[in-house]
Tab-separated table of C-alpha atoms in Angstrom:
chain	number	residue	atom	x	y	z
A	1	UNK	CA	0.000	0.000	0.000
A	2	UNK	CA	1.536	3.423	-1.099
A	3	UNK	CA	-0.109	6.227	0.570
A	4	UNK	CA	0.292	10.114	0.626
A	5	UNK	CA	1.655	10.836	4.408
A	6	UNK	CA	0.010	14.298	5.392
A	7	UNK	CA	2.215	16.314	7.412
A	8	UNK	CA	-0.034	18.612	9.920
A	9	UNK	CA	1.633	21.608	11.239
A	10	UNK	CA	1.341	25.025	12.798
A	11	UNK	CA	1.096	28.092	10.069
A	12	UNK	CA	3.346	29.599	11.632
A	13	UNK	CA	7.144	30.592	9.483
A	14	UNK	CA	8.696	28.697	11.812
A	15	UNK	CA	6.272	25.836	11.900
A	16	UNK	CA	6.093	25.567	8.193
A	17	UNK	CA	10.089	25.787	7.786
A	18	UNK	CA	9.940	22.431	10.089
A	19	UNK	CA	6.782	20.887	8.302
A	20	UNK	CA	8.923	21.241	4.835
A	21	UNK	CA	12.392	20.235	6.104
A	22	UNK	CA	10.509	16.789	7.126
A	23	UNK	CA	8.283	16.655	3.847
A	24	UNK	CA	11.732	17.308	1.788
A	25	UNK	CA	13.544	13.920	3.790
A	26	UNK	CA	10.633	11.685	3.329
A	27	UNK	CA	10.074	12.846	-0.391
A	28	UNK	CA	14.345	11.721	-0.576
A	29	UNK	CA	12.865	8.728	0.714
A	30	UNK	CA	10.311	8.323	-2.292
A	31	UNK	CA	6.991	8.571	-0.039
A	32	UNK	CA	4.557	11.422	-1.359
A	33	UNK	CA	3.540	13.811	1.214
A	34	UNK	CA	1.437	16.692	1.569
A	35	UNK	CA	0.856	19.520	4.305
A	36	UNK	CA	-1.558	20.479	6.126
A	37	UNK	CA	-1.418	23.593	8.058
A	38	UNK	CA	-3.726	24.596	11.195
A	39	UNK	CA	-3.762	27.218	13.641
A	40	UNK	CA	-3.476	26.565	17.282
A	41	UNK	CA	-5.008	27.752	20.302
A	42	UNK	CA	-1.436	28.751	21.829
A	43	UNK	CA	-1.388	31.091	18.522
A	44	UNK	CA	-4.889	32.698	18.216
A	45	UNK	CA	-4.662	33.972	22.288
A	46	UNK	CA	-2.505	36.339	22.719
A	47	UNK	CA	-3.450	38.370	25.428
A	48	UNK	CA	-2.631	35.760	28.330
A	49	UNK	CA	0.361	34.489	29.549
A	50	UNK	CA	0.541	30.801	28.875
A	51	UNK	CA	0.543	29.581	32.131
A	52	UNK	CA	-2.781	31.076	32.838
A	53	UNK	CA	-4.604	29.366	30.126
A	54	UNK	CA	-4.093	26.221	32.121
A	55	UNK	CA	-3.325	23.979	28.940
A	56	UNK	CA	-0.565	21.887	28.977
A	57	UNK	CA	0.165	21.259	25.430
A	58	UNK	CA	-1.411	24.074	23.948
A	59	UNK	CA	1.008	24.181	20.660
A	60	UNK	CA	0.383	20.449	19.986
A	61	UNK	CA	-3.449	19.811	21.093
A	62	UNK	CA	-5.152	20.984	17.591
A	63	UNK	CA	-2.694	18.740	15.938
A	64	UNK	CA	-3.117	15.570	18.445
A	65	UNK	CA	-7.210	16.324	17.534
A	66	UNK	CA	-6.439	15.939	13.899
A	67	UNK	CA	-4.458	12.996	13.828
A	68	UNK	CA	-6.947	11.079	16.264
A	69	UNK	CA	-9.990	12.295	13.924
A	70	UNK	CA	-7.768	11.142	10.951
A	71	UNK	CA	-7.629	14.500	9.192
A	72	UNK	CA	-3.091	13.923	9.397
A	73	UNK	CA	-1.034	11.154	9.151
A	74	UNK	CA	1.751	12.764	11.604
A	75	UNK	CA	2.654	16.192	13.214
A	76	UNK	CA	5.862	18.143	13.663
A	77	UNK	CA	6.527	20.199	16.458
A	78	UNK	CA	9.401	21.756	18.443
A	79	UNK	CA	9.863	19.185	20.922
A	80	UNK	CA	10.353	21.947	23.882
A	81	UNK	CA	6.507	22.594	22.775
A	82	UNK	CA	5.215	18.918	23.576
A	83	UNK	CA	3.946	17.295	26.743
A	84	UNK	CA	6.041	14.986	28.141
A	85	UNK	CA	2.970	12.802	28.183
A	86	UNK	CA	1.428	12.308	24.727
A	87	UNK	CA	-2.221	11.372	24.156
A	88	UNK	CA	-3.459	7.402	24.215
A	89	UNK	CA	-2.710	6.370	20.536
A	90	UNK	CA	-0.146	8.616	19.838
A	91	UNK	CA	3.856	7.933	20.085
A	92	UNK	CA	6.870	9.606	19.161
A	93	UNK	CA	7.836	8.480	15.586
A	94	UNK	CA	11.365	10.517	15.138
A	95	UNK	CA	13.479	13.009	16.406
A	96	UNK	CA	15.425	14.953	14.108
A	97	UNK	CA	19.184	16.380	14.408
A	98	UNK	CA	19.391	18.828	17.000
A	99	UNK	CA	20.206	22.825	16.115
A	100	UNK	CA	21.683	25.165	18.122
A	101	UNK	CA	20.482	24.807	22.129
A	102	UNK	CA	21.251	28.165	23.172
A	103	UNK	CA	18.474	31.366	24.435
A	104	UNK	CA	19.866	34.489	22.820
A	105	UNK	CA	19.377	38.122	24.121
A	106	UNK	CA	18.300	40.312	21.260
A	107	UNK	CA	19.174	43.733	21.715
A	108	UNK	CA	18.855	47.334	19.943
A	109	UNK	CA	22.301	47.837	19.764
A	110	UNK	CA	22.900	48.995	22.917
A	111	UNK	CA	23.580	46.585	26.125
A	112	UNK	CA	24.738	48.861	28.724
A	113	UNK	CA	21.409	48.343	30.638
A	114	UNK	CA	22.814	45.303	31.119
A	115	UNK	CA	25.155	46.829	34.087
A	116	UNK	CA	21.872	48.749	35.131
A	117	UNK	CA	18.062	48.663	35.336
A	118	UNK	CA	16.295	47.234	32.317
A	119	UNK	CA	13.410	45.866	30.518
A	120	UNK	CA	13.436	42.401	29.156
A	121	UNK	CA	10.447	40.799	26.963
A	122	UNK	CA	9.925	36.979	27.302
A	123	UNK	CA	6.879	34.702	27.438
A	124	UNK	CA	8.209	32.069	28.970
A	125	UNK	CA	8.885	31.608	32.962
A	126	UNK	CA	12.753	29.570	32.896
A	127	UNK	CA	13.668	32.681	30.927
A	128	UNK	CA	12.099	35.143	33.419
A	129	UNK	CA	13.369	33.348	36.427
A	130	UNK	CA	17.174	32.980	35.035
A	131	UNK	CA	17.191	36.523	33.712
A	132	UNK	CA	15.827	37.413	37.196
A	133	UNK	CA	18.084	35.725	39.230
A	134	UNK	CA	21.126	36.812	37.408
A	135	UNK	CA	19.737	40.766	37.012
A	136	UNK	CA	17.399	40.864	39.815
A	137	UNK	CA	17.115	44.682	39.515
A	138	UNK	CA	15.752	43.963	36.033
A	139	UNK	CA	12.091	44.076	35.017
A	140	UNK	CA	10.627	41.189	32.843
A	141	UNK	CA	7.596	41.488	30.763
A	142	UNK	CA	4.766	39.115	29.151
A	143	UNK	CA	5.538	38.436	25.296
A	144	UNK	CA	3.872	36.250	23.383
A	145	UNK	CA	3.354	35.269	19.512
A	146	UNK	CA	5.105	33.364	16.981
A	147	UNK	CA	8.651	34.456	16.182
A	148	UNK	CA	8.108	37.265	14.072
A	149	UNK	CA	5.521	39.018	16.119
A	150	UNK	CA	7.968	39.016	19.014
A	151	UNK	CA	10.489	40.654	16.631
A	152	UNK	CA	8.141	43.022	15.720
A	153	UNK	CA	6.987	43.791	19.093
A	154	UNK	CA	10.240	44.271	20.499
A	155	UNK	CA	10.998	46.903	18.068
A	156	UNK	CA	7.691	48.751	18.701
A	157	UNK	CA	7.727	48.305	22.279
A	158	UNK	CA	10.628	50.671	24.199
A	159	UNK	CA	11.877	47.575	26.321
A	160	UNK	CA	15.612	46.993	25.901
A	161	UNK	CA	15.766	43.240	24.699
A	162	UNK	CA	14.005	39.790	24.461
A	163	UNK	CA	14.641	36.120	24.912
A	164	UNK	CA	14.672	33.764	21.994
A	165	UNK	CA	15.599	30.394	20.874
A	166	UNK	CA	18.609	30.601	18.637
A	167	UNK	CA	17.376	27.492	16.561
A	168	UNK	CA	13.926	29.364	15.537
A	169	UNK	CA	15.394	32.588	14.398
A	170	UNK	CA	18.351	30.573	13.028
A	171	UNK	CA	16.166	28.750	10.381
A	172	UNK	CA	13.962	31.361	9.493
A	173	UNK	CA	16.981	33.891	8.766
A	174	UNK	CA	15.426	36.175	11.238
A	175	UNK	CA	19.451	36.183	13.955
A	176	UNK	CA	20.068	39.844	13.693
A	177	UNK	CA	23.696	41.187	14.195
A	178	UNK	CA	22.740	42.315	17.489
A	179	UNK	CA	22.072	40.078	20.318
A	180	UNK	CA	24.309	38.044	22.682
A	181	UNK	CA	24.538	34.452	23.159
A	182	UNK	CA	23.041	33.617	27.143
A	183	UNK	CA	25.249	30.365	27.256
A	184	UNK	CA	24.773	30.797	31.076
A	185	UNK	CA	20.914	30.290	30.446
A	186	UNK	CA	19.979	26.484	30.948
A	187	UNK	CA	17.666	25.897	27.991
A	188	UNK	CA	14.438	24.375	28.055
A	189	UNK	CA	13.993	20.640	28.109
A	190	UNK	CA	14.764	19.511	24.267
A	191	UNK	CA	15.702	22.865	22.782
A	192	UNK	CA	16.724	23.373	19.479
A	193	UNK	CA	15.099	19.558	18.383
A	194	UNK	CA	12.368	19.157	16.370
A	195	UNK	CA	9.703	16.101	16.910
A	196	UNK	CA	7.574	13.811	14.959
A	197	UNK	CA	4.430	11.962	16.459
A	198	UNK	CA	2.144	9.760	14.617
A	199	UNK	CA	-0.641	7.233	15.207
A	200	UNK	CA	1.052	3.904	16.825
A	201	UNK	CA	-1.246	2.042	15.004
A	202	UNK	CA	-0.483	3.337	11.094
A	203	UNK	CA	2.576	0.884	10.371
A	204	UNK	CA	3.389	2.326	7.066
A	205	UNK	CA	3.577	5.924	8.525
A	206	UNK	CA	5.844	4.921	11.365
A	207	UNK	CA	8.344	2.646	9.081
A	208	UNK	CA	8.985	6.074	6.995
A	209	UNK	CA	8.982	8.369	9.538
A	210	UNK	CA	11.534	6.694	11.955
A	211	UNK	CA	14.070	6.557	9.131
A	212	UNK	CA	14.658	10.643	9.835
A	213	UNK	CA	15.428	9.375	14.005
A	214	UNK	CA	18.707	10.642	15.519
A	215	UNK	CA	19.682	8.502	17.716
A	216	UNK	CA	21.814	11.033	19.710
A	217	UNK	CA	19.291	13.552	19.647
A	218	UNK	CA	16.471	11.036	20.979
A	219	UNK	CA	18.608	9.646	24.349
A	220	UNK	CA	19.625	13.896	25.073
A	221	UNK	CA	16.610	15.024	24.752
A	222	UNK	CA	14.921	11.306	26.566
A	223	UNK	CA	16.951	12.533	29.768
A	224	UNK	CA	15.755	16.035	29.406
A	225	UNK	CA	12.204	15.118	29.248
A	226	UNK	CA	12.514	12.617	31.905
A	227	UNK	CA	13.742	15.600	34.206
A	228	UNK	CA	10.619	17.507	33.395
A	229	UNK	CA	8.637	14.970	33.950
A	230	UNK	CA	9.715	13.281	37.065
A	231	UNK	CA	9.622	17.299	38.833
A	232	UNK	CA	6.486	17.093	37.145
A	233	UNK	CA	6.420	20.314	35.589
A	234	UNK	CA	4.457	21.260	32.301
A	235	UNK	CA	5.789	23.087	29.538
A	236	UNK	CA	5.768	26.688	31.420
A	237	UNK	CA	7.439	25.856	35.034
A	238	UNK	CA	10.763	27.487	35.155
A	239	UNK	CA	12.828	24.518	34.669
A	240	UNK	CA	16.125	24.287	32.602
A	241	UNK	CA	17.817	21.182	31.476
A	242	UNK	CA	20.115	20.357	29.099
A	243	UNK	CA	22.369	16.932	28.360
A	244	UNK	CA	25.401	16.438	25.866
A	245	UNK	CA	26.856	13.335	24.512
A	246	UNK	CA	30.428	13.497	24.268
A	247	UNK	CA	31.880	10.573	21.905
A	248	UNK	CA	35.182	10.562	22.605
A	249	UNK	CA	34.905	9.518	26.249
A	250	UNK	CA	31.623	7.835	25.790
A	251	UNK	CA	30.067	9.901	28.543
A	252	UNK	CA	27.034	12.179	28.585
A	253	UNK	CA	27.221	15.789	30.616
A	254	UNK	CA	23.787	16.875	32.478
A	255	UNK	CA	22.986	19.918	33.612
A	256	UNK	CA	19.329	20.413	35.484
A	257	UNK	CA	17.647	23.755	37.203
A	258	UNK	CA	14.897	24.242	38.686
A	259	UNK	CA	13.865	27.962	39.646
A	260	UNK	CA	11.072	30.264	41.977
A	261	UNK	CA	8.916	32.852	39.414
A	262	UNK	CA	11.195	35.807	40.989
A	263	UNK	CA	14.583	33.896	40.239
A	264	UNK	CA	15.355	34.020	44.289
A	265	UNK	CA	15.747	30.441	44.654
A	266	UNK	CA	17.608	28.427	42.244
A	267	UNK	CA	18.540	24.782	42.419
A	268	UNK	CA	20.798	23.229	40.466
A	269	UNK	CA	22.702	19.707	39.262
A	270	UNK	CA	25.479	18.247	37.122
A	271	UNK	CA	26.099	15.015	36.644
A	272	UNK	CA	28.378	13.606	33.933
A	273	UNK	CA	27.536	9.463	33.820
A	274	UNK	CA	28.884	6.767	31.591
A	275	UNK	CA	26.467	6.151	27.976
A	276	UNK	CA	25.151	2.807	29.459
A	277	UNK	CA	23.248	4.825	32.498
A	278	UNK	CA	21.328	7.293	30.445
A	279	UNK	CA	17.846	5.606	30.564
A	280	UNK	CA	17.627	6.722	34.515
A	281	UNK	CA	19.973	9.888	34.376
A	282	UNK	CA	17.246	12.735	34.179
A	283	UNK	CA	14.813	10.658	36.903
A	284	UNK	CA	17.907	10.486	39.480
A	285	UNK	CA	18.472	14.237	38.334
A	286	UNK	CA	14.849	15.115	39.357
A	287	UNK	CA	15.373	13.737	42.376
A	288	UNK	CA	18.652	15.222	43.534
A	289	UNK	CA	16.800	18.649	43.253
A	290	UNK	CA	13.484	17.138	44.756
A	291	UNK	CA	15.351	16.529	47.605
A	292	UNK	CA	17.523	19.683	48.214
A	293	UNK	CA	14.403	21.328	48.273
A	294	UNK	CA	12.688	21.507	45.128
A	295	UNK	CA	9.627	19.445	46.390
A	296	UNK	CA	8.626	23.135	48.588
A	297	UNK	CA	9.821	25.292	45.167
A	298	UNK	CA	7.267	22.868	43.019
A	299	UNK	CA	4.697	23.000	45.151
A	300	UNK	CA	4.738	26.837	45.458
A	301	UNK	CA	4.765	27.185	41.837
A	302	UNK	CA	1.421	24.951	41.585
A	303	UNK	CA	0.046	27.267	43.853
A	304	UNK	CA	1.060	30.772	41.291
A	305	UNK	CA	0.603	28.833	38.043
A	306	UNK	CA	-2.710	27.684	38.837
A	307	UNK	CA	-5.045	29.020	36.245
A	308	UNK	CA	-7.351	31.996	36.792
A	309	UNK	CA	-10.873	31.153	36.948
Protein backbone atom coordinates (compact mmCIF):
# COMPACT_ATOMS: atom_id res chain seq x y z
CA UNK A 1 0.00 0.00 0.00
CA UNK A 2 1.54 3.42 -1.10
CA UNK A 3 -0.11 6.23 0.57
CA UNK A 4 0.29 10.11 0.63
CA UNK A 5 1.65 10.84 4.41
CA UNK A 6 0.01 14.30 5.39
CA UNK A 7 2.21 16.31 7.41
CA UNK A 8 -0.03 18.61 9.92
CA UNK A 9 1.63 21.61 11.24
CA UNK A 10 1.34 25.03 12.80
CA UNK A 11 1.10 28.09 10.07
CA UNK A 12 3.35 29.60 11.63
CA UNK A 13 7.14 30.59 9.48
CA UNK A 14 8.70 28.70 11.81
CA UNK A 15 6.27 25.84 11.90
CA UNK A 16 6.09 25.57 8.19
CA UNK A 17 10.09 25.79 7.79
CA UNK A 18 9.94 22.43 10.09
CA UNK A 19 6.78 20.89 8.30
CA UNK A 20 8.92 21.24 4.84
CA UNK A 21 12.39 20.24 6.10
CA UNK A 22 10.51 16.79 7.13
CA UNK A 23 8.28 16.65 3.85
CA UNK A 24 11.73 17.31 1.79
CA UNK A 25 13.54 13.92 3.79
CA UNK A 26 10.63 11.69 3.33
CA UNK A 27 10.07 12.85 -0.39
CA UNK A 28 14.34 11.72 -0.58
CA UNK A 29 12.86 8.73 0.71
CA UNK A 30 10.31 8.32 -2.29
CA UNK A 31 6.99 8.57 -0.04
CA UNK A 32 4.56 11.42 -1.36
CA UNK A 33 3.54 13.81 1.21
CA UNK A 34 1.44 16.69 1.57
CA UNK A 35 0.86 19.52 4.31
CA UNK A 36 -1.56 20.48 6.13
CA UNK A 37 -1.42 23.59 8.06
CA UNK A 38 -3.73 24.60 11.19
CA UNK A 39 -3.76 27.22 13.64
CA UNK A 40 -3.48 26.57 17.28
CA UNK A 41 -5.01 27.75 20.30
CA UNK A 42 -1.44 28.75 21.83
CA UNK A 43 -1.39 31.09 18.52
CA UNK A 44 -4.89 32.70 18.22
CA UNK A 45 -4.66 33.97 22.29
CA UNK A 46 -2.50 36.34 22.72
CA UNK A 47 -3.45 38.37 25.43
CA UNK A 48 -2.63 35.76 28.33
CA UNK A 49 0.36 34.49 29.55
CA UNK A 50 0.54 30.80 28.88
CA UNK A 51 0.54 29.58 32.13
CA UNK A 52 -2.78 31.08 32.84
CA UNK A 53 -4.60 29.37 30.13
CA UNK A 54 -4.09 26.22 32.12
CA UNK A 55 -3.33 23.98 28.94
CA UNK A 56 -0.57 21.89 28.98
CA UNK A 57 0.16 21.26 25.43
CA UNK A 58 -1.41 24.07 23.95
CA UNK A 59 1.01 24.18 20.66
CA UNK A 60 0.38 20.45 19.99
CA UNK A 61 -3.45 19.81 21.09
CA UNK A 62 -5.15 20.98 17.59
CA UNK A 63 -2.69 18.74 15.94
CA UNK A 64 -3.12 15.57 18.44
CA UNK A 65 -7.21 16.32 17.53
CA UNK A 66 -6.44 15.94 13.90
CA UNK A 67 -4.46 13.00 13.83
CA UNK A 68 -6.95 11.08 16.26
CA UNK A 69 -9.99 12.29 13.92
CA UNK A 70 -7.77 11.14 10.95
CA UNK A 71 -7.63 14.50 9.19
CA UNK A 72 -3.09 13.92 9.40
CA UNK A 73 -1.03 11.15 9.15
CA UNK A 74 1.75 12.76 11.60
CA UNK A 75 2.65 16.19 13.21
CA UNK A 76 5.86 18.14 13.66
CA UNK A 77 6.53 20.20 16.46
CA UNK A 78 9.40 21.76 18.44
CA UNK A 79 9.86 19.18 20.92
CA UNK A 80 10.35 21.95 23.88
CA UNK A 81 6.51 22.59 22.77
CA UNK A 82 5.21 18.92 23.58
CA UNK A 83 3.95 17.30 26.74
CA UNK A 84 6.04 14.99 28.14
CA UNK A 85 2.97 12.80 28.18
CA UNK A 86 1.43 12.31 24.73
CA UNK A 87 -2.22 11.37 24.16
CA UNK A 88 -3.46 7.40 24.21
CA UNK A 89 -2.71 6.37 20.54
CA UNK A 90 -0.15 8.62 19.84
CA UNK A 91 3.86 7.93 20.09
CA UNK A 92 6.87 9.61 19.16
CA UNK A 93 7.84 8.48 15.59
CA UNK A 94 11.36 10.52 15.14
CA UNK A 95 13.48 13.01 16.41
CA UNK A 96 15.43 14.95 14.11
CA UNK A 97 19.18 16.38 14.41
CA UNK A 98 19.39 18.83 17.00
CA UNK A 99 20.21 22.82 16.11
CA UNK A 100 21.68 25.16 18.12
CA UNK A 101 20.48 24.81 22.13
CA UNK A 102 21.25 28.16 23.17
CA UNK A 103 18.47 31.37 24.43
CA UNK A 104 19.87 34.49 22.82
CA UNK A 105 19.38 38.12 24.12
CA UNK A 106 18.30 40.31 21.26
CA UNK A 107 19.17 43.73 21.72
CA UNK A 108 18.86 47.33 19.94
CA UNK A 109 22.30 47.84 19.76
CA UNK A 110 22.90 48.99 22.92
CA UNK A 111 23.58 46.59 26.12
CA UNK A 112 24.74 48.86 28.72
CA UNK A 113 21.41 48.34 30.64
CA UNK A 114 22.81 45.30 31.12
CA UNK A 115 25.15 46.83 34.09
CA UNK A 116 21.87 48.75 35.13
CA UNK A 117 18.06 48.66 35.34
CA UNK A 118 16.30 47.23 32.32
CA UNK A 119 13.41 45.87 30.52
CA UNK A 120 13.44 42.40 29.16
CA UNK A 121 10.45 40.80 26.96
CA UNK A 122 9.92 36.98 27.30
CA UNK A 123 6.88 34.70 27.44
CA UNK A 124 8.21 32.07 28.97
CA UNK A 125 8.89 31.61 32.96
CA UNK A 126 12.75 29.57 32.90
CA UNK A 127 13.67 32.68 30.93
CA UNK A 128 12.10 35.14 33.42
CA UNK A 129 13.37 33.35 36.43
CA UNK A 130 17.17 32.98 35.04
CA UNK A 131 17.19 36.52 33.71
CA UNK A 132 15.83 37.41 37.20
CA UNK A 133 18.08 35.73 39.23
CA UNK A 134 21.13 36.81 37.41
CA UNK A 135 19.74 40.77 37.01
CA UNK A 136 17.40 40.86 39.82
CA UNK A 137 17.11 44.68 39.52
CA UNK A 138 15.75 43.96 36.03
CA UNK A 139 12.09 44.08 35.02
CA UNK A 140 10.63 41.19 32.84
CA UNK A 141 7.60 41.49 30.76
CA UNK A 142 4.77 39.12 29.15
CA UNK A 143 5.54 38.44 25.30
CA UNK A 144 3.87 36.25 23.38
CA UNK A 145 3.35 35.27 19.51
CA UNK A 146 5.10 33.36 16.98
CA UNK A 147 8.65 34.46 16.18
CA UNK A 148 8.11 37.26 14.07
CA UNK A 149 5.52 39.02 16.12
CA UNK A 150 7.97 39.02 19.01
CA UNK A 151 10.49 40.65 16.63
CA UNK A 152 8.14 43.02 15.72
CA UNK A 153 6.99 43.79 19.09
CA UNK A 154 10.24 44.27 20.50
CA UNK A 155 11.00 46.90 18.07
CA UNK A 156 7.69 48.75 18.70
CA UNK A 157 7.73 48.30 22.28
CA UNK A 158 10.63 50.67 24.20
CA UNK A 159 11.88 47.57 26.32
CA UNK A 160 15.61 46.99 25.90
CA UNK A 161 15.77 43.24 24.70
CA UNK A 162 14.01 39.79 24.46
CA UNK A 163 14.64 36.12 24.91
CA UNK A 164 14.67 33.76 21.99
CA UNK A 165 15.60 30.39 20.87
CA UNK A 166 18.61 30.60 18.64
CA UNK A 167 17.38 27.49 16.56
CA UNK A 168 13.93 29.36 15.54
CA UNK A 169 15.39 32.59 14.40
CA UNK A 170 18.35 30.57 13.03
CA UNK A 171 16.17 28.75 10.38
CA UNK A 172 13.96 31.36 9.49
CA UNK A 173 16.98 33.89 8.77
CA UNK A 174 15.43 36.17 11.24
CA UNK A 175 19.45 36.18 13.95
CA UNK A 176 20.07 39.84 13.69
CA UNK A 177 23.70 41.19 14.20
CA UNK A 178 22.74 42.31 17.49
CA UNK A 179 22.07 40.08 20.32
CA UNK A 180 24.31 38.04 22.68
CA UNK A 181 24.54 34.45 23.16
CA UNK A 182 23.04 33.62 27.14
CA UNK A 183 25.25 30.36 27.26
CA UNK A 184 24.77 30.80 31.08
CA UNK A 185 20.91 30.29 30.45
CA UNK A 186 19.98 26.48 30.95
CA UNK A 187 17.67 25.90 27.99
CA UNK A 188 14.44 24.37 28.06
CA UNK A 189 13.99 20.64 28.11
CA UNK A 190 14.76 19.51 24.27
CA UNK A 191 15.70 22.86 22.78
CA UNK A 192 16.72 23.37 19.48
CA UNK A 193 15.10 19.56 18.38
CA UNK A 194 12.37 19.16 16.37
CA UNK A 195 9.70 16.10 16.91
CA UNK A 196 7.57 13.81 14.96
CA UNK A 197 4.43 11.96 16.46
CA UNK A 198 2.14 9.76 14.62
CA UNK A 199 -0.64 7.23 15.21
CA UNK A 200 1.05 3.90 16.82
CA UNK A 201 -1.25 2.04 15.00
CA UNK A 202 -0.48 3.34 11.09
CA UNK A 203 2.58 0.88 10.37
CA UNK A 204 3.39 2.33 7.07
CA UNK A 205 3.58 5.92 8.52
CA UNK A 206 5.84 4.92 11.36
CA UNK A 207 8.34 2.65 9.08
CA UNK A 208 8.98 6.07 7.00
CA UNK A 209 8.98 8.37 9.54
CA UNK A 210 11.53 6.69 11.95
CA UNK A 211 14.07 6.56 9.13
CA UNK A 212 14.66 10.64 9.84
CA UNK A 213 15.43 9.37 14.00
CA UNK A 214 18.71 10.64 15.52
CA UNK A 215 19.68 8.50 17.72
CA UNK A 216 21.81 11.03 19.71
CA UNK A 217 19.29 13.55 19.65
CA UNK A 218 16.47 11.04 20.98
CA UNK A 219 18.61 9.65 24.35
CA UNK A 220 19.62 13.90 25.07
CA UNK A 221 16.61 15.02 24.75
CA UNK A 222 14.92 11.31 26.57
CA UNK A 223 16.95 12.53 29.77
CA UNK A 224 15.75 16.04 29.41
CA UNK A 225 12.20 15.12 29.25
CA UNK A 226 12.51 12.62 31.90
CA UNK A 227 13.74 15.60 34.21
CA UNK A 228 10.62 17.51 33.39
CA UNK A 229 8.64 14.97 33.95
CA UNK A 230 9.72 13.28 37.06
CA UNK A 231 9.62 17.30 38.83
CA UNK A 232 6.49 17.09 37.14
CA UNK A 233 6.42 20.31 35.59
CA UNK A 234 4.46 21.26 32.30
CA UNK A 235 5.79 23.09 29.54
CA UNK A 236 5.77 26.69 31.42
CA UNK A 237 7.44 25.86 35.03
CA UNK A 238 10.76 27.49 35.15
CA UNK A 239 12.83 24.52 34.67
CA UNK A 240 16.13 24.29 32.60
CA UNK A 241 17.82 21.18 31.48
CA UNK A 242 20.11 20.36 29.10
CA UNK A 243 22.37 16.93 28.36
CA UNK A 244 25.40 16.44 25.87
CA UNK A 245 26.86 13.33 24.51
CA UNK A 246 30.43 13.50 24.27
CA UNK A 247 31.88 10.57 21.90
CA UNK A 248 35.18 10.56 22.61
CA UNK A 249 34.91 9.52 26.25
CA UNK A 250 31.62 7.84 25.79
CA UNK A 251 30.07 9.90 28.54
CA UNK A 252 27.03 12.18 28.59
CA UNK A 253 27.22 15.79 30.62
CA UNK A 254 23.79 16.88 32.48
CA UNK A 255 22.99 19.92 33.61
CA UNK A 256 19.33 20.41 35.48
CA UNK A 257 17.65 23.75 37.20
CA UNK A 258 14.90 24.24 38.69
CA UNK A 259 13.86 27.96 39.65
CA UNK A 260 11.07 30.26 41.98
CA UNK A 261 8.92 32.85 39.41
CA UNK A 262 11.19 35.81 40.99
CA UNK A 263 14.58 33.90 40.24
CA UNK A 264 15.35 34.02 44.29
CA UNK A 265 15.75 30.44 44.65
CA UNK A 266 17.61 28.43 42.24
CA UNK A 267 18.54 24.78 42.42
CA UNK A 268 20.80 23.23 40.47
CA UNK A 269 22.70 19.71 39.26
CA UNK A 270 25.48 18.25 37.12
CA UNK A 271 26.10 15.02 36.64
CA UNK A 272 28.38 13.61 33.93
CA UNK A 273 27.54 9.46 33.82
CA UNK A 274 28.88 6.77 31.59
CA UNK A 275 26.47 6.15 27.98
CA UNK A 276 25.15 2.81 29.46
CA UNK A 277 23.25 4.83 32.50
CA UNK A 278 21.33 7.29 30.45
CA UNK A 279 17.85 5.61 30.56
CA UNK A 280 17.63 6.72 34.52
CA UNK A 281 19.97 9.89 34.38
CA UNK A 282 17.25 12.74 34.18
CA UNK A 283 14.81 10.66 36.90
CA UNK A 284 17.91 10.49 39.48
CA UNK A 285 18.47 14.24 38.33
CA UNK A 286 14.85 15.11 39.36
CA UNK A 287 15.37 13.74 42.38
CA UNK A 288 18.65 15.22 43.53
CA UNK A 289 16.80 18.65 43.25
CA UNK A 290 13.48 17.14 44.76
CA UNK A 291 15.35 16.53 47.60
CA UNK A 292 17.52 19.68 48.21
CA UNK A 293 14.40 21.33 48.27
CA UNK A 294 12.69 21.51 45.13
CA UNK A 295 9.63 19.44 46.39
CA UNK A 296 8.63 23.14 48.59
CA UNK A 297 9.82 25.29 45.17
CA UNK A 298 7.27 22.87 43.02
CA UNK A 299 4.70 23.00 45.15
CA UNK A 300 4.74 26.84 45.46
CA UNK A 301 4.77 27.18 41.84
CA UNK A 302 1.42 24.95 41.58
CA UNK A 303 0.05 27.27 43.85
CA UNK A 304 1.06 30.77 41.29
CA UNK A 305 0.60 28.83 38.04
CA UNK A 306 -2.71 27.68 38.84
CA UNK A 307 -5.05 29.02 36.24
CA UNK A 308 -7.35 32.00 36.79
CA UNK A 309 -10.87 31.15 36.95
Amino acid sequence: MEKTIRIGTRDSELALWQAHTVQNKLIELGYKTEIIAVKSQGDIILDKPLYELGITGIFTKTLDIAMINGQVDIAVHSMKDVPTALPMGIIQAAVLKRANVLDILVHKNNTAFLEQEGTIATGSLRRQAQWLFKYPNHTVVDLRGNVNTRMQKLHDNDWNGAVFAAAGLERINLKPESYLNLDWMIPAPAQGAMVVVAMANDGYTLEAVTQLNDIETEICTYIERQFLRTLEGGCTAPIGAIAKYNEEQDIIDFKGVLLSLDGKQKLEVDKIVPIEEWKKLGFYAAQEILKKGGSQIMTELRKQLKPKA
